[in-house]
Amino acid sequence: MVLAMGYGDEGLRLSAFKYRSAELNRAIFEILAIKGPLTAYQVYKHIRKRKEFEGKYYSVVNRRIRELREQGYLKKAGETRTKAGFQASLYELTAKAYLALLLKNINFETLLERINEKTALALIAELVKMKGMSVF
């Protein structure tokens, strides 16, 4: 799956891409989207290769991964044995994470131009189910 990783202001401002953790979350998402399931330490090693994250501590990356998992953006994909002989969890992106990446970059005007009636109705039905959502 190829993802456009531009982060302009066209899309939604989702909680995963706000506040101080936004850039680190984006980097974690990008690494897992490209590399596939990795341990927290493997993600950390990839993060540290980026100039803007050279001084980032493992504990910060590990905490971000745990929080993203609690929020439903990451899931445990299995376990692997580390060099030290311990079992480490492998993490991968959930469908929610891929959707968040797509929504972050989507231009809703273009979406409305391309969407068909059946898909529009299905989207309306889901949005109306949400608490407090109405067309009026």
PDB file of C-alpha atoms in Angstrom:
ATOM      1  CA  MET A   1       0.000   0.000   0.000  1.00  0.00           C
ATOM      2  CA  VAL A   2       1.446   3.365  -1.009  1.00  0.00           C
ATOM      3  CA  LEU A   3       0.617   6.338   1.178  1.00  0.00           C
ATOM      4  CA  ALA A   4       1.066   9.985   0.325  1.00  0.00           C
ATOM      5  CA  MET A   5       2.916  11.266   3.325  1.00  0.00           C
ATOM      6  CA  GLY A   6       2.481  14.995   2.746  1.00  0.00           C
ATOM      7  CA  TYR A   7       1.033  16.738   5.751  1.00  0.00           C
ATOM      8  CA  GLY A   8      -0.580  19.877   4.438  1.00  0.00           C
ATOM      9  CA  ASP A   9      -3.516  21.617   6.052  1.00  0.00           C
ATOM     10  CA  GLU A  10      -6.066  20.239   3.578  1.00  0.00           C
ATOM     11  CA  GLY A  11      -7.243  17.277   5.652  1.00  0.00           C
ATOM     12  CA  LEU A  12      -8.706  16.801   9.088  1.00  0.00           C
ATOM     13  CA  ARG A  13      -6.855  17.783  12.248  1.00  0.00           C
ATOM     14  CA  LEU A  14      -6.931  14.411  13.958  1.00  0.00           C
ATOM     15  CA  SER A  15      -5.733  13.939  17.540  1.00  0.00           C
ATOM     16  CA  ALA A  16      -2.897  11.660  16.401  1.00  0.00           C
ATOM     17  CA  PHE A  17      -1.482  14.565  14.395  1.00  0.00           C
ATOM     18  CA  LYS A  18      -1.898  17.360  16.947  1.00  0.00           C
ATOM     19  CA  TYR A  19       0.109  18.694  19.836  1.00  0.00           C
ATOM     20  CA  ARG A  20       3.711  17.870  20.772  1.00  0.00           C
ATOM     21  CA  SER A  21       3.491  14.209  19.790  1.00  0.00           C
ATOM     22  CA  ALA A  22       2.294  14.872  16.213  1.00  0.00           C
ATOM     23  CA  GLU A  23       5.650  14.635  14.427  1.00  0.00           C
ATOM     24  CA  LEU A  24       6.721  11.528  16.338  1.00  0.00           C
ATOM     25  CA  ASN A  25       3.362   9.852  15.670  1.00  0.00           C
ATOM     26  CA  ARG A  26       3.707  10.608  11.956  1.00  0.00           C
ATOM     27  CA  ALA A  27       7.206   9.129  11.931  1.00  0.00           C
ATOM     28  CA  ILE A  28       6.033   5.975  13.739  1.00  0.00           C
ATOM     29  CA  PHE A  29       3.124   5.570  11.317  1.00  0.00           C
ATOM     30  CA  GLU A  30       5.381   6.093   8.320  1.00  0.00           C
ATOM     31  CA  ILE A  31       8.005   3.609   9.500  1.00  0.00           C
ATOM     32  CA  LEU A  32       5.439   0.904  10.266  1.00  0.00           C
ATOM     33  CA  ALA A  33       3.605   1.535   6.966  1.00  0.00           C
ATOM     34  CA  ILE A  34       6.824   1.111   5.002  1.00  0.00           C
ATOM     35  CA  LYS A  35       8.701  -1.510   7.046  1.00  0.00           C
ATOM     36  CA  GLY A  36       5.802  -3.611   8.341  1.00  0.00           C
ATOM     37  CA  PRO A  37       5.595  -5.071  11.857  1.00  0.00           C
ATOM     38  CA  LEU A  38       8.482  -4.037  14.123  1.00  0.00           C
ATOM     39  CA  THR A  39       9.346  -4.085  17.796  1.00  0.00           C
ATOM     40  CA  ALA A  40       9.349  -0.809  19.725  1.00  0.00           C
ATOM     41  CA  TYR A  41      13.154  -0.905  19.756  1.00  0.00           C
ATOM     42  CA  GLN A  42      13.325  -1.415  15.984  1.00  0.00           C
ATOM     43  CA  VAL A  43      10.979   1.553  15.496  1.00  0.00           C
ATOM     44  CA  TYR A  44      13.220   3.562  17.827  1.00  0.00           C
ATOM     45  CA  LYS A  45      16.320   2.675  15.781  1.00  0.00           C
ATOM     46  CA  HIS A  46      14.599   3.889  12.584  1.00  0.00           C
ATOM     47  CA  ILE A  47      13.387   7.061  14.344  1.00  0.00           C
ATOM     48  CA  ARG A  48      16.905   7.900  15.533  1.00  0.00           C
ATOM     49  CA  LYS A  49      18.179   7.828  11.922  1.00  0.00           C
ATOM     50  CA  ARG A  50      16.121  10.945  11.194  1.00  0.00           C
ATOM     51  CA  LYS A  51      17.865  14.217  11.877  1.00  0.00           C
ATOM     52  CA  GLU A  52      14.916  15.781  13.745  1.00  0.00           C
ATOM     53  CA  PHE A  53      14.807  12.836  16.177  1.00  0.00           C
ATOM     54  CA  GLU A  54      18.527  12.228  16.793  1.00  0.00           C
ATOM     55  CA  GLY A  55      18.254  13.029  20.509  1.00  0.00           C
ATOM     56  CA  LYS A  56      14.977  11.181  21.112  1.00  0.00           C
ATOM     57  CA  TYR A  57      15.060   8.652  23.941  1.00  0.00           C
ATOM     58  CA  TYR A  58      13.808   5.074  23.636  1.00  0.00           C
ATOM     59  CA  SER A  59      11.455   5.619  26.587  1.00  0.00           C
ATOM     60  CA  VAL A  60       9.670   8.428  24.698  1.00  0.00           C
ATOM     61  CA  VAL A  61       9.210   6.307  21.561  1.00  0.00           C
ATOM     62  CA  ASN A  62       8.089   3.320  23.623  1.00  0.00           C
ATOM     63  CA  ARG A  63       5.534   5.454  25.506  1.00  0.00           C
ATOM     64  CA  ARG A  64       4.195   6.847  22.196  1.00  0.00           C
ATOM     65  CA  ILE A  65       3.821   3.321  20.812  1.00  0.00           C
ATOM     66  CA  ARG A  66       1.934   2.197  23.947  1.00  0.00           C
ATOM     67  CA  GLU A  67      -0.389   5.229  23.751  1.00  0.00           C
ATOM     68  CA  LEU A  68      -1.016   4.725  20.023  1.00  0.00           C
ATOM     69  CA  ARG A  69      -1.881   1.099  20.768  1.00  0.00           C
ATOM     70  CA  GLU A  70      -4.324   2.150  23.517  1.00  0.00           C
ATOM     71  CA  GLN A  71      -5.926   4.616  21.074  1.00  0.00           C
ATOM     72  CA  GLY A  72      -6.389   1.831  18.496  1.00  0.00           C
ATOM     73  CA  TYR A  73      -3.855   3.039  15.929  1.00  0.00           C
ATOM     74  CA  LEU A  74      -1.417   0.167  16.508  1.00  0.00           C
ATOM     75  CA  LYS A  75      -1.956  -3.478  17.291  1.00  0.00           C
ATOM     76  CA  LYS A  76       0.233  -6.322  18.435  1.00  0.00           C
ATOM     77  CA  ALA A  77       1.161  -8.432  15.410  1.00  0.00           C
ATOM     78  CA  GLY A  78       3.009 -11.139  17.307  1.00  0.00           C
ATOM     79  CA  GLU A  79       6.215 -11.587  19.234  1.00  0.00           C
ATOM     80  CA  THR A  80       9.851 -12.103  18.402  1.00  0.00           C
ATOM     81  CA  ARG A  81      12.860 -13.174  20.409  1.00  0.00           C
ATOM     82  CA  THR A  82      15.416 -10.408  20.993  1.00  0.00           C
ATOM     83  CA  LYS A  83      19.198 -10.839  20.988  1.00  0.00           C
ATOM     84  CA  ALA A  84      19.061 -10.792  24.788  1.00  0.00           C
ATOM     85  CA  GLY A  85      16.639 -13.725  24.722  1.00  0.00           C
ATOM     86  CA  PHE A  86      13.491 -11.850  25.743  1.00  0.00           C
ATOM     87  CA  GLN A  87      10.167 -11.873  23.937  1.00  0.00           C
ATOM     88  CA  ALA A  88       9.327  -8.495  22.370  1.00  0.00           C
ATOM     89  CA  SER A  89       5.986  -7.492  20.885  1.00  0.00           C
ATOM     90  CA  LEU A  90       5.762  -6.699  17.184  1.00  0.00           C
ATOM     91  CA  TYR A  91       3.521  -3.745  16.337  1.00  0.00           C
ATOM     92  CA  GLU A  92       1.717  -2.897  13.124  1.00  0.00           C
ATOM     93  CA  LEU A  93      -0.710  -0.228  11.951  1.00  0.00           C
ATOM     94  CA  THR A  94      -4.436  -0.878  12.242  1.00  0.00           C
ATOM     95  CA  ALA A  95      -6.995   0.040   9.604  1.00  0.00           C
ATOM     96  CA  LYS A  96      -7.807   3.036  11.829  1.00  0.00           C
ATOM     97  CA  ALA A  97      -4.209   4.278  11.445  1.00  0.00           C
ATOM     98  CA  TYR A  98      -4.284   3.942   7.661  1.00  0.00           C
ATOM     99  CA  LEU A  99      -7.629   5.759   7.632  1.00  0.00           C
ATOM    100  CA  ALA A 100      -6.183   8.529   9.827  1.00  0.00           C
ATOM    101  CA  LEU A 101      -3.277   8.937   7.385  1.00  0.00           C
ATOM    102  CA  LEU A 102      -5.662   9.119   4.455  1.00  0.00           C
ATOM    103  CA  LEU A 103      -8.050  11.536   6.190  1.00  0.00           C
ATOM    104  CA  LYS A 104      -5.120  13.751   7.169  1.00  0.00           C
ATOM    105  CA  ASN A 105      -4.231  14.188   3.511  1.00  0.00           C
ATOM    106  CA  ILE A 106      -7.645  14.165   1.886  1.00  0.00           C
ATOM    107  CA  ASN A 107      -9.135  17.103   0.104  1.00  0.00           C
ATOM    108  CA  PHE A 108     -12.852  16.806   0.829  1.00  0.00           C
ATOM    109  CA  GLU A 109     -13.805  18.826  -2.232  1.00  0.00           C
ATOM    110  CA  THR A 110     -12.110  16.231  -4.436  1.00  0.00           C
ATOM    111  CA  LEU A 111     -13.757  13.413  -2.479  1.00  0.00           C
ATOM    112  CA  LEU A 112     -17.214  14.894  -3.018  1.00  0.00           C
ATOM    113  CA  GLU A 113     -16.518  15.268  -6.741  1.00  0.00           C
ATOM    114  CA  ARG A 114     -15.528  11.601  -7.078  1.00  0.00           C
ATOM    115  CA  ILE A 115     -17.891   9.833  -4.662  1.00  0.00           C
ATOM    116  CA  ASN A 116     -20.870   7.905  -6.062  1.00  0.00           C
ATOM    117  CA  GLU A 117     -24.405   7.968  -4.644  1.00  0.00           C
ATOM    118  CA  LYS A 118     -24.219   4.543  -2.975  1.00  0.00           C
ATOM    119  CA  THR A 119     -20.951   5.358  -1.191  1.00  0.00           C
ATOM    120  CA  ALA A 120     -22.268   8.795  -0.177  1.00  0.00           C
ATOM    121  CA  LEU A 121     -25.357   7.190   1.390  1.00  0.00           C
ATOM    122  CA  ALA A 122     -23.243   4.654   3.287  1.00  0.00           C
ATOM    123  CA  LEU A 123     -21.008   7.459   4.593  1.00  0.00           C
ATOM    124  CA  ILE A 124     -24.034   9.530   5.626  1.00  0.00           C
ATOM    125  CA  ALA A 125     -25.489   6.518   7.462  1.00  0.00           C
ATOM    126  CA  GLU A 126     -22.276   6.033   9.451  1.00  0.00           C
ATOM    127  CA  LEU A 127     -21.963   9.729  10.264  1.00  0.00           C
ATOM    128  CA  VAL A 128     -25.576   9.989  11.435  1.00  0.00           C
ATOM    129  CA  LYS A 129     -24.999   7.025  13.781  1.00  0.00           C
ATOM    130  CA  MET A 130     -22.369   9.083  15.562  1.00  0.00           C
ATOM    131  CA  LYS A 131     -23.548  10.859  18.664  1.00  0.00           C
ATOM    132  CA  GLY A 132     -24.622  14.400  17.929  1.00  0.00           C
ATOM    133  CA  MET A 133     -24.248  14.177  14.163  1.00  0.00           C
ATOM    134  CA  SER A 134     -27.055  15.564  12.032  1.00  0.00           C
ATOM    135  CA  VAL A 135     -27.455  17.018   8.555  1.00  0.00           C
ATOM    136  CA  PHE A 136     -29.209  20.020  10.108  1.00  0.00           C
TER     137      PHE A 136
END
